[in-house]
Short mmCIF file of C-alpha atoms in Angstrom, two decimals:
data_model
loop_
_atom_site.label_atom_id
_atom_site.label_comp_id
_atom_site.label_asym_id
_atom_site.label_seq_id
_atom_site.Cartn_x
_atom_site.Cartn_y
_atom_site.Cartn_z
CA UNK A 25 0.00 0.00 0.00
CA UNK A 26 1.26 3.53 -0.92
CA UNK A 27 1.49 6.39 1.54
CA UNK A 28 1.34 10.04 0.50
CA UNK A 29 2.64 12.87 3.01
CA UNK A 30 2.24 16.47 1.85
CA UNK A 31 5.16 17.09 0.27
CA UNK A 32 4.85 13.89 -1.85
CA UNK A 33 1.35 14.65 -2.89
CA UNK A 34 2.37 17.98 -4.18
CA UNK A 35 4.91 16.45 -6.36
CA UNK A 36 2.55 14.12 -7.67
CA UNK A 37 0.19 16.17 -8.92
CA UNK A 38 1.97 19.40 -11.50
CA UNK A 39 -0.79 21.70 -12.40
CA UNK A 40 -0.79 20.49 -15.69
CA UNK A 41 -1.72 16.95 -15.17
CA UNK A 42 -4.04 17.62 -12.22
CA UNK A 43 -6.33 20.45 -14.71
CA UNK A 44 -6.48 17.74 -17.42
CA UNK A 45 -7.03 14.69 -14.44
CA UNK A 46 -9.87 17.05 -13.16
CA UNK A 47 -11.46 17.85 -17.11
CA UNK A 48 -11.36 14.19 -17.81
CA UNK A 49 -13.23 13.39 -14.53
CA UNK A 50 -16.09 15.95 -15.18
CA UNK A 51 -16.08 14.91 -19.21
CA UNK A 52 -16.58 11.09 -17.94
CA UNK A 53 -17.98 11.17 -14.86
CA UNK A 54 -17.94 9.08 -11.70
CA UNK A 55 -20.71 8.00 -8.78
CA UNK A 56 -20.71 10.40 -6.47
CA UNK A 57 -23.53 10.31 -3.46
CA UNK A 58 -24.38 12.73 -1.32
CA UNK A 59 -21.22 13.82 1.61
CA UNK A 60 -22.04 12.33 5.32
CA UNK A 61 -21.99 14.56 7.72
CA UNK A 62 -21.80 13.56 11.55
CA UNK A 63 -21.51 15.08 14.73
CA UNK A 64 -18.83 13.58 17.24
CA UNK A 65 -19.39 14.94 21.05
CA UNK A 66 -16.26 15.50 22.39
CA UNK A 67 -16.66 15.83 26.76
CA UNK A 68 -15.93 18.98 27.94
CA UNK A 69 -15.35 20.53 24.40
CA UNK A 70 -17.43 21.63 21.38
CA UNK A 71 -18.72 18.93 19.33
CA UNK A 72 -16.52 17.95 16.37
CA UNK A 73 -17.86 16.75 12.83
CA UNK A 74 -16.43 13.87 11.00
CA UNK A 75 -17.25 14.29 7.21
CA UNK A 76 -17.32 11.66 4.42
CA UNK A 77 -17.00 12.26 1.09
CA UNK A 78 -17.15 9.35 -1.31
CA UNK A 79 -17.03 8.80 -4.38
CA UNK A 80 -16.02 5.54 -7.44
CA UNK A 81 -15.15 4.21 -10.64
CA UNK A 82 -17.28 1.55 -11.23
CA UNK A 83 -14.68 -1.52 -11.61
CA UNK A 84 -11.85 0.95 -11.81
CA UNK A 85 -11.30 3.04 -8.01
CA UNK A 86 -13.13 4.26 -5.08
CA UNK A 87 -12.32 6.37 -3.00
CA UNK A 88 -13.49 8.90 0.01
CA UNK A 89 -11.84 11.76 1.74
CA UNK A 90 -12.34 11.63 5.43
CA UNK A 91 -12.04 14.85 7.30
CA UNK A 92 -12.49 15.27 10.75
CA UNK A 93 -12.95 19.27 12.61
CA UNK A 94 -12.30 19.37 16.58
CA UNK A 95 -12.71 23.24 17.50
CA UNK A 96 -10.77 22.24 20.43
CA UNK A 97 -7.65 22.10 19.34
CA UNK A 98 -6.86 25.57 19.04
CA UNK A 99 -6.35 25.62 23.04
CA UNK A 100 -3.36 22.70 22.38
CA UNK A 101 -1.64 24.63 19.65
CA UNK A 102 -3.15 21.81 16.86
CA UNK A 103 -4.75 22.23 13.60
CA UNK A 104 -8.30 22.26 14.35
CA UNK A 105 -8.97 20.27 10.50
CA UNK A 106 -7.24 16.87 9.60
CA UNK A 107 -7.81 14.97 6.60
CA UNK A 108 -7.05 11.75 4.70
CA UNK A 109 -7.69 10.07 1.47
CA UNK A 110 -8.41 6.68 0.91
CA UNK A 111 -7.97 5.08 -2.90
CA UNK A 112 -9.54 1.64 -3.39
CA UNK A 113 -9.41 -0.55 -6.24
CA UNK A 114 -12.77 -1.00 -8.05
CA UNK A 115 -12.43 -4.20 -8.40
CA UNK A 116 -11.12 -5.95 -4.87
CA UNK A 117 -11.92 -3.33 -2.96
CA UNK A 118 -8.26 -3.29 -2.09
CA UNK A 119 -6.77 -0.57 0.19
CA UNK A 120 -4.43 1.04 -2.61
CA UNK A 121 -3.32 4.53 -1.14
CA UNK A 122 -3.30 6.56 2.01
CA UNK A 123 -3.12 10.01 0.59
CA UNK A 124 -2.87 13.26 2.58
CA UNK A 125 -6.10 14.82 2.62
CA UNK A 126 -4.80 18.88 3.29
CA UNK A 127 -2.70 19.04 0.09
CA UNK A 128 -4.73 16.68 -2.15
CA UNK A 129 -7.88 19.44 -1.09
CA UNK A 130 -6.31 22.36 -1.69
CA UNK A 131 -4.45 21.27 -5.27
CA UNK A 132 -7.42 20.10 -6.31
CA UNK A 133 -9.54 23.46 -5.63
CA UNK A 134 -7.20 25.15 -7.40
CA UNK A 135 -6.82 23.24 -10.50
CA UNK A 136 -10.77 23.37 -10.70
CA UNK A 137 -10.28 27.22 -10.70
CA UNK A 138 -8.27 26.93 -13.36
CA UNK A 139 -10.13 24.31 -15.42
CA UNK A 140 -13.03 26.65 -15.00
CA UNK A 141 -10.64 29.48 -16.58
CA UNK A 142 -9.91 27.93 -19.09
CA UNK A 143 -13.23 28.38 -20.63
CA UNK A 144 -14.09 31.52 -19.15
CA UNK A 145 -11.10 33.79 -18.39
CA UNK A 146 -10.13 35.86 -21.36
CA UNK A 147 -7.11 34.19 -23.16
CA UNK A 148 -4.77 37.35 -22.72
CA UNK A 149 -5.80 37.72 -18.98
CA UNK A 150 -2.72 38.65 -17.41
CA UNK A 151 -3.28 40.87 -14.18
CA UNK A 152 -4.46 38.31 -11.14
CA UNK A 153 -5.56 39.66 -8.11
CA UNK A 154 -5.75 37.36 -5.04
CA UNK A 155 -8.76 38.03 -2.40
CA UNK A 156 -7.09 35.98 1.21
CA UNK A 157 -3.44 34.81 2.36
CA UNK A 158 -4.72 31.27 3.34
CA UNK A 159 -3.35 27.44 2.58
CA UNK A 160 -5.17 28.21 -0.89
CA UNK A 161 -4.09 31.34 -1.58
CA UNK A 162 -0.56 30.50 -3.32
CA UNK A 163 -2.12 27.33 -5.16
CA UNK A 164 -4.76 29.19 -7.10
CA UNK A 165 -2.19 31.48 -8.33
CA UNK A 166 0.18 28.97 -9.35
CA UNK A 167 -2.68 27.15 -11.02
CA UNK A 168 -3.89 30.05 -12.99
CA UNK A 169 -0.41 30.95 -14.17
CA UNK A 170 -0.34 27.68 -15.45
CA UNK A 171 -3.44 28.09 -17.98
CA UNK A 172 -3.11 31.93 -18.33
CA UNK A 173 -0.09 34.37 -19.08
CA UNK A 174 -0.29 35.82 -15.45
CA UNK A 175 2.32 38.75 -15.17
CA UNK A 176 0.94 40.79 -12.64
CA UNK A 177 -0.27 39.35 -9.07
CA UNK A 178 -1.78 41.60 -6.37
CA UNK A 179 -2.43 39.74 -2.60
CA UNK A 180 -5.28 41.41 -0.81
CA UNK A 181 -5.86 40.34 2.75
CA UNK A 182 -7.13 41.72 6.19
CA UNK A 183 -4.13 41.54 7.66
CA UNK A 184 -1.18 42.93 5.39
CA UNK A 185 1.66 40.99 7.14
CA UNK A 186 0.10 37.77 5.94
CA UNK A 187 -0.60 39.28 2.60
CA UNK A 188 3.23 40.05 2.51
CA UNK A 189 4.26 36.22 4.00
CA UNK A 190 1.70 34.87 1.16
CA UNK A 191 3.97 37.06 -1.76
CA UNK A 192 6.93 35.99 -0.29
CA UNK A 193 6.07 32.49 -0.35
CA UNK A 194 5.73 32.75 -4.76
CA UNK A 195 8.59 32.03 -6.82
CA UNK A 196 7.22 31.70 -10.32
CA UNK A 197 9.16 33.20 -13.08
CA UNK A 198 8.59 36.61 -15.04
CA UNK A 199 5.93 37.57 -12.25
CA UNK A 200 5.90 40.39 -10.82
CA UNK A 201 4.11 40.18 -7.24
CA UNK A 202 2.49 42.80 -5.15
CA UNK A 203 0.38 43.20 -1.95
CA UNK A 204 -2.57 45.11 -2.61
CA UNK A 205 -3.51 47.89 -0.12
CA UNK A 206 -6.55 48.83 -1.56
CA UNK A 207 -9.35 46.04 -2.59
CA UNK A 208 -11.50 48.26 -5.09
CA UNK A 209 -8.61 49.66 -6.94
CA UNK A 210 -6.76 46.23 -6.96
CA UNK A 211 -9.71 44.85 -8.11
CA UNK A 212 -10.63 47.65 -10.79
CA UNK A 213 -7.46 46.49 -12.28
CA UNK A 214 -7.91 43.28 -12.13
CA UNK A 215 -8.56 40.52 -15.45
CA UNK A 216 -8.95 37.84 -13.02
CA UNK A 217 -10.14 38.41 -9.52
CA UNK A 218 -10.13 35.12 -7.18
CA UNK A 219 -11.56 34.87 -3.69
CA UNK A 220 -10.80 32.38 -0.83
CA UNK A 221 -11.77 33.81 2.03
CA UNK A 222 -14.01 32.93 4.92
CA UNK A 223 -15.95 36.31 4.66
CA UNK A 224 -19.95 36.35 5.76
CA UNK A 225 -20.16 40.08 4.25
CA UNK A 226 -19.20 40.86 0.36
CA UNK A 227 -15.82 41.60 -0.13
CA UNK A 228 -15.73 42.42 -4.32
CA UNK A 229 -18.44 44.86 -5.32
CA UNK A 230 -20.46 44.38 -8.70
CA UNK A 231 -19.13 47.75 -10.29
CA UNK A 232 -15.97 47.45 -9.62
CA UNK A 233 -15.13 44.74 -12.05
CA UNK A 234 -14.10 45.75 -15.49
CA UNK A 235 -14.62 44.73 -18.98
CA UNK A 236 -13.72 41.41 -19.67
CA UNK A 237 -13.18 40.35 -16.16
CA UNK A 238 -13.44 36.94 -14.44
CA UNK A 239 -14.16 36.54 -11.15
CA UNK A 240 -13.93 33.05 -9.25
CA UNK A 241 -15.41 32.73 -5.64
CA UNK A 242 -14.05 29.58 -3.73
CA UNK A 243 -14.47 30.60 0.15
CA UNK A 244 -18.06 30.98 0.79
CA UNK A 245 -18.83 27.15 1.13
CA UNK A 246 -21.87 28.01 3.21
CA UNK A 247 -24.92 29.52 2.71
CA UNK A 248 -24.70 32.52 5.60
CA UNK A 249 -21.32 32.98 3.66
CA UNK A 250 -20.60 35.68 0.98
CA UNK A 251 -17.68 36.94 -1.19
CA UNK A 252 -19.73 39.34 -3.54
CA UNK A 253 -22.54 41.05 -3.81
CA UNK A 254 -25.51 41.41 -5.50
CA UNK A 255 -24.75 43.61 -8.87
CA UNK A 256 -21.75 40.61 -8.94
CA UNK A 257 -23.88 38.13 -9.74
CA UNK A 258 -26.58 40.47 -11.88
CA UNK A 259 -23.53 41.59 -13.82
CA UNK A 260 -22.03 38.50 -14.63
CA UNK A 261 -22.60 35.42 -16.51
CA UNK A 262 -22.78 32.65 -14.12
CA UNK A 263 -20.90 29.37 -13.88
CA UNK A 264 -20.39 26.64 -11.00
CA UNK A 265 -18.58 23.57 -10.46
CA UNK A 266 -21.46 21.35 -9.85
CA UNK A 267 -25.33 22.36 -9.39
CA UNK A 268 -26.42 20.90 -7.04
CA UNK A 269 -23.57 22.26 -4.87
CA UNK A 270 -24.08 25.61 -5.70
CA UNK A 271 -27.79 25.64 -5.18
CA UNK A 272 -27.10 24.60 -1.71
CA UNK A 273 -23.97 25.50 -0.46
CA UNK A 274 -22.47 28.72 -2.20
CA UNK A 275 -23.99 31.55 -0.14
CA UNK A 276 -23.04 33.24 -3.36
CA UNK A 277 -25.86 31.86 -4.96
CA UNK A 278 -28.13 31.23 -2.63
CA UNK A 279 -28.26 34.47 -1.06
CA UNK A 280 -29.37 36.49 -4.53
CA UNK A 281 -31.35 33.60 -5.50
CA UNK A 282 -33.83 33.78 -2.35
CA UNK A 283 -33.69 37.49 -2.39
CA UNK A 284 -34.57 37.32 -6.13
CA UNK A 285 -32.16 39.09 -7.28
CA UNK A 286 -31.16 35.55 -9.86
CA UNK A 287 -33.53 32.53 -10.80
CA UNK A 288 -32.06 29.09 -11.20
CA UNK A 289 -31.57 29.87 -15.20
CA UNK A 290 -29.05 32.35 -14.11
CA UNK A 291 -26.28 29.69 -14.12
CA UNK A 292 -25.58 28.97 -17.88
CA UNK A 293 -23.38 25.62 -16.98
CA UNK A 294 -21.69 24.01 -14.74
CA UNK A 295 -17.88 21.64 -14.68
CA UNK A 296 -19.40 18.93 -16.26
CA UNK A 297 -21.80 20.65 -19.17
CA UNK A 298 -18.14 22.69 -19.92
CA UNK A 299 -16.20 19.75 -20.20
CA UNK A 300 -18.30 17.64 -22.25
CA UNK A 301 -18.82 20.93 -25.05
CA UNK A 302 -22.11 21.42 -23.76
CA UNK A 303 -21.48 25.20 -23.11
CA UNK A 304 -18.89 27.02 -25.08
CA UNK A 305 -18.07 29.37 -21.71
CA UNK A 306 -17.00 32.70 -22.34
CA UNK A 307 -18.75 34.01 -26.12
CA UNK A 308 -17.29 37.73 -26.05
CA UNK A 309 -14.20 39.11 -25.09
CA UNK A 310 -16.05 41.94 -23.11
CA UNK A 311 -18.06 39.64 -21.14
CA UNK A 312 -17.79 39.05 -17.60
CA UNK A 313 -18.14 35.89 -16.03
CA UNK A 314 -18.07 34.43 -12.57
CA UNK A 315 -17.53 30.78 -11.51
CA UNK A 316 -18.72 29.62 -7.55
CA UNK A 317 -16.99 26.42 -6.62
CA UNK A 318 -18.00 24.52 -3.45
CA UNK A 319 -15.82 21.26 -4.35
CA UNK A 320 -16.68 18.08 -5.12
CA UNK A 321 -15.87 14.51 -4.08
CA UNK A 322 -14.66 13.63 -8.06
CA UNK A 323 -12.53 16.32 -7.72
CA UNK A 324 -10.75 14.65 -4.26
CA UNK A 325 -10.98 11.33 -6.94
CA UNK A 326 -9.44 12.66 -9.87
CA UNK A 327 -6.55 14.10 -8.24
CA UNK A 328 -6.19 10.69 -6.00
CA UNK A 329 -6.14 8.60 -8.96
CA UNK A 330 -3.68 10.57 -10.28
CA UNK A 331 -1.48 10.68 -7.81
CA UNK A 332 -1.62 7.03 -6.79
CA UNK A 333 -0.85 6.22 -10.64
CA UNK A 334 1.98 8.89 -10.76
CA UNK A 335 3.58 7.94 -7.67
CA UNK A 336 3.60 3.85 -9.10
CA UNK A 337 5.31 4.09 -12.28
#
């Protein structure tokens, strides 16, 4: 059986093979029930959750993520989030890989990102601006300088000193990397304006994205959560990983879509109607567009398989 720490599951899955891993998984598809959800009391402590995500290749892998969230930690100095990944074979059922669950989650998100730009960033996007300083943060803007000419980076965050520890953490070449003191003019500026953050208030305002812009919203995995606002949404032409997600999860959606604001028709397509040339993406170069990602377990797959396979030969 093969076991995956961080570092080796980063080097297992380049950019390039992970946004092609995760196209081919939403072009072919995969069984993917519903995530399980359970609360674990913990004496003395807030109640932690264990969650489940499965998903399988019929005859070919399964796999599920297992994450597990104690609150408590924070008063022993420990991450309060730990995660694994289990890869099955389809066909025994035989444990195949223990994957680590943190860096296969967070590669993953941002090679969706950037399958998602693909179709819907403008080819000659170049000026990225980066909304949070979190695990995520230098990820998605490695994995959009891999499908876009990125040149310019701007790092927005609450607190600048982490803004400045995220720009000091990039080394890609022929990038020139900035911390952004001001949100609305960084984000004037901006071709491609990304967003992982765990904001409940909107943080990128409807009018202050240009012509042409592309804005992807990855932190607001709840539905009291929100990244933008209102005139975001109304502006923009809307894409999502999956539906279902969205329409449940992405407080990005769901907020303007119980207010009104959007109907359901709003989204044009999601991962899987873009891979499989169902939806062209972006049809003008003036266009704006938005994509909400909550994740998905055949994301945690694709990028499992991938590195399991990588790792063997």
């Amino acid at each position: 059986m093969l076991v995956l720490d961080a570092a080796q599951t980063r080097a297992a899955l380049p950019w390039d093979r992970l946004v092609e891993a995760l196209g081919d998984m939403f072009a072919n598809g995969c069984v993917m029930p519903v995530r399980h959800h359970h609360g674990v009391e913990v004496p003395g402590e807030p109640d932690a959750t264990l969650l489940l995500m499965p998903a399988w290749q019929p005859g070919a892998y399964i796999g599920v993520k297992m994450v597990s969230v104690f609150p408590g930690n924070q008063t022993r100095g420990l991450p309060a989030i730990y995660g694994s990944y289990l890869l099955s074979s389809g066909k025994t059922g035989e444990l195949l890989a223990i994957i680590d669950g943190g860096e296969l989650t967070a590669r993953r998100t941002a090679a969706a990102s950037a399958f998602a730009a693909r179709y819907l960033a403008r080819q000659d996007a170049s000026r990225l601006l980066m909304v949070g300083t979190g695990r995520l943060s230098t990820n998605l803007i490695e994995a959009y300088a891999s499908v876009r000419p990125i040149r310019q980076v701007a790092i927005w965050g609450r607190d600048p000193k982490k803004a400045e520890a995220t720009a000091h953490e990039l080394d890609l070449q022929g990038v020139e990397v900035s911390v952004a003191s001001d949100l609305e003019t960084a984000a004037r500026e901006a071709d491609i304006v990304s967003c992982a953050t765990l904001s409940t208030e909107p943080l990128i305002r409807g009018d202050w994205l240009k012509s042409g812009a592309h804005l992807d919203l990855i932190g607001a995995f709840k539905p009291s959560m929100r990244e933008s606002d209102d005139e975001a949404v109304s502006r923009a032409n809307v894409f999502v990983d999956t539906r279902e997600g969205a329409l449940s999860e992405g407080g990005d959606i769901v907020q303007p879509l119980r207010a009104g604001v959007i109907t359901e028709d709003a989204i044009r397509a999601d991962l899987f109607e873009l891979a499989r040339g169902k939806h062209p993406g972006r049809t003008a170069p003036d266009e704006i567009t938005l994509f909400k990602s909550v994740g998905a377990a055949l994301e945690d797959l694709a990028g499992a398989v991938l590195a399991f396979e990588a790792s063997r030969a």
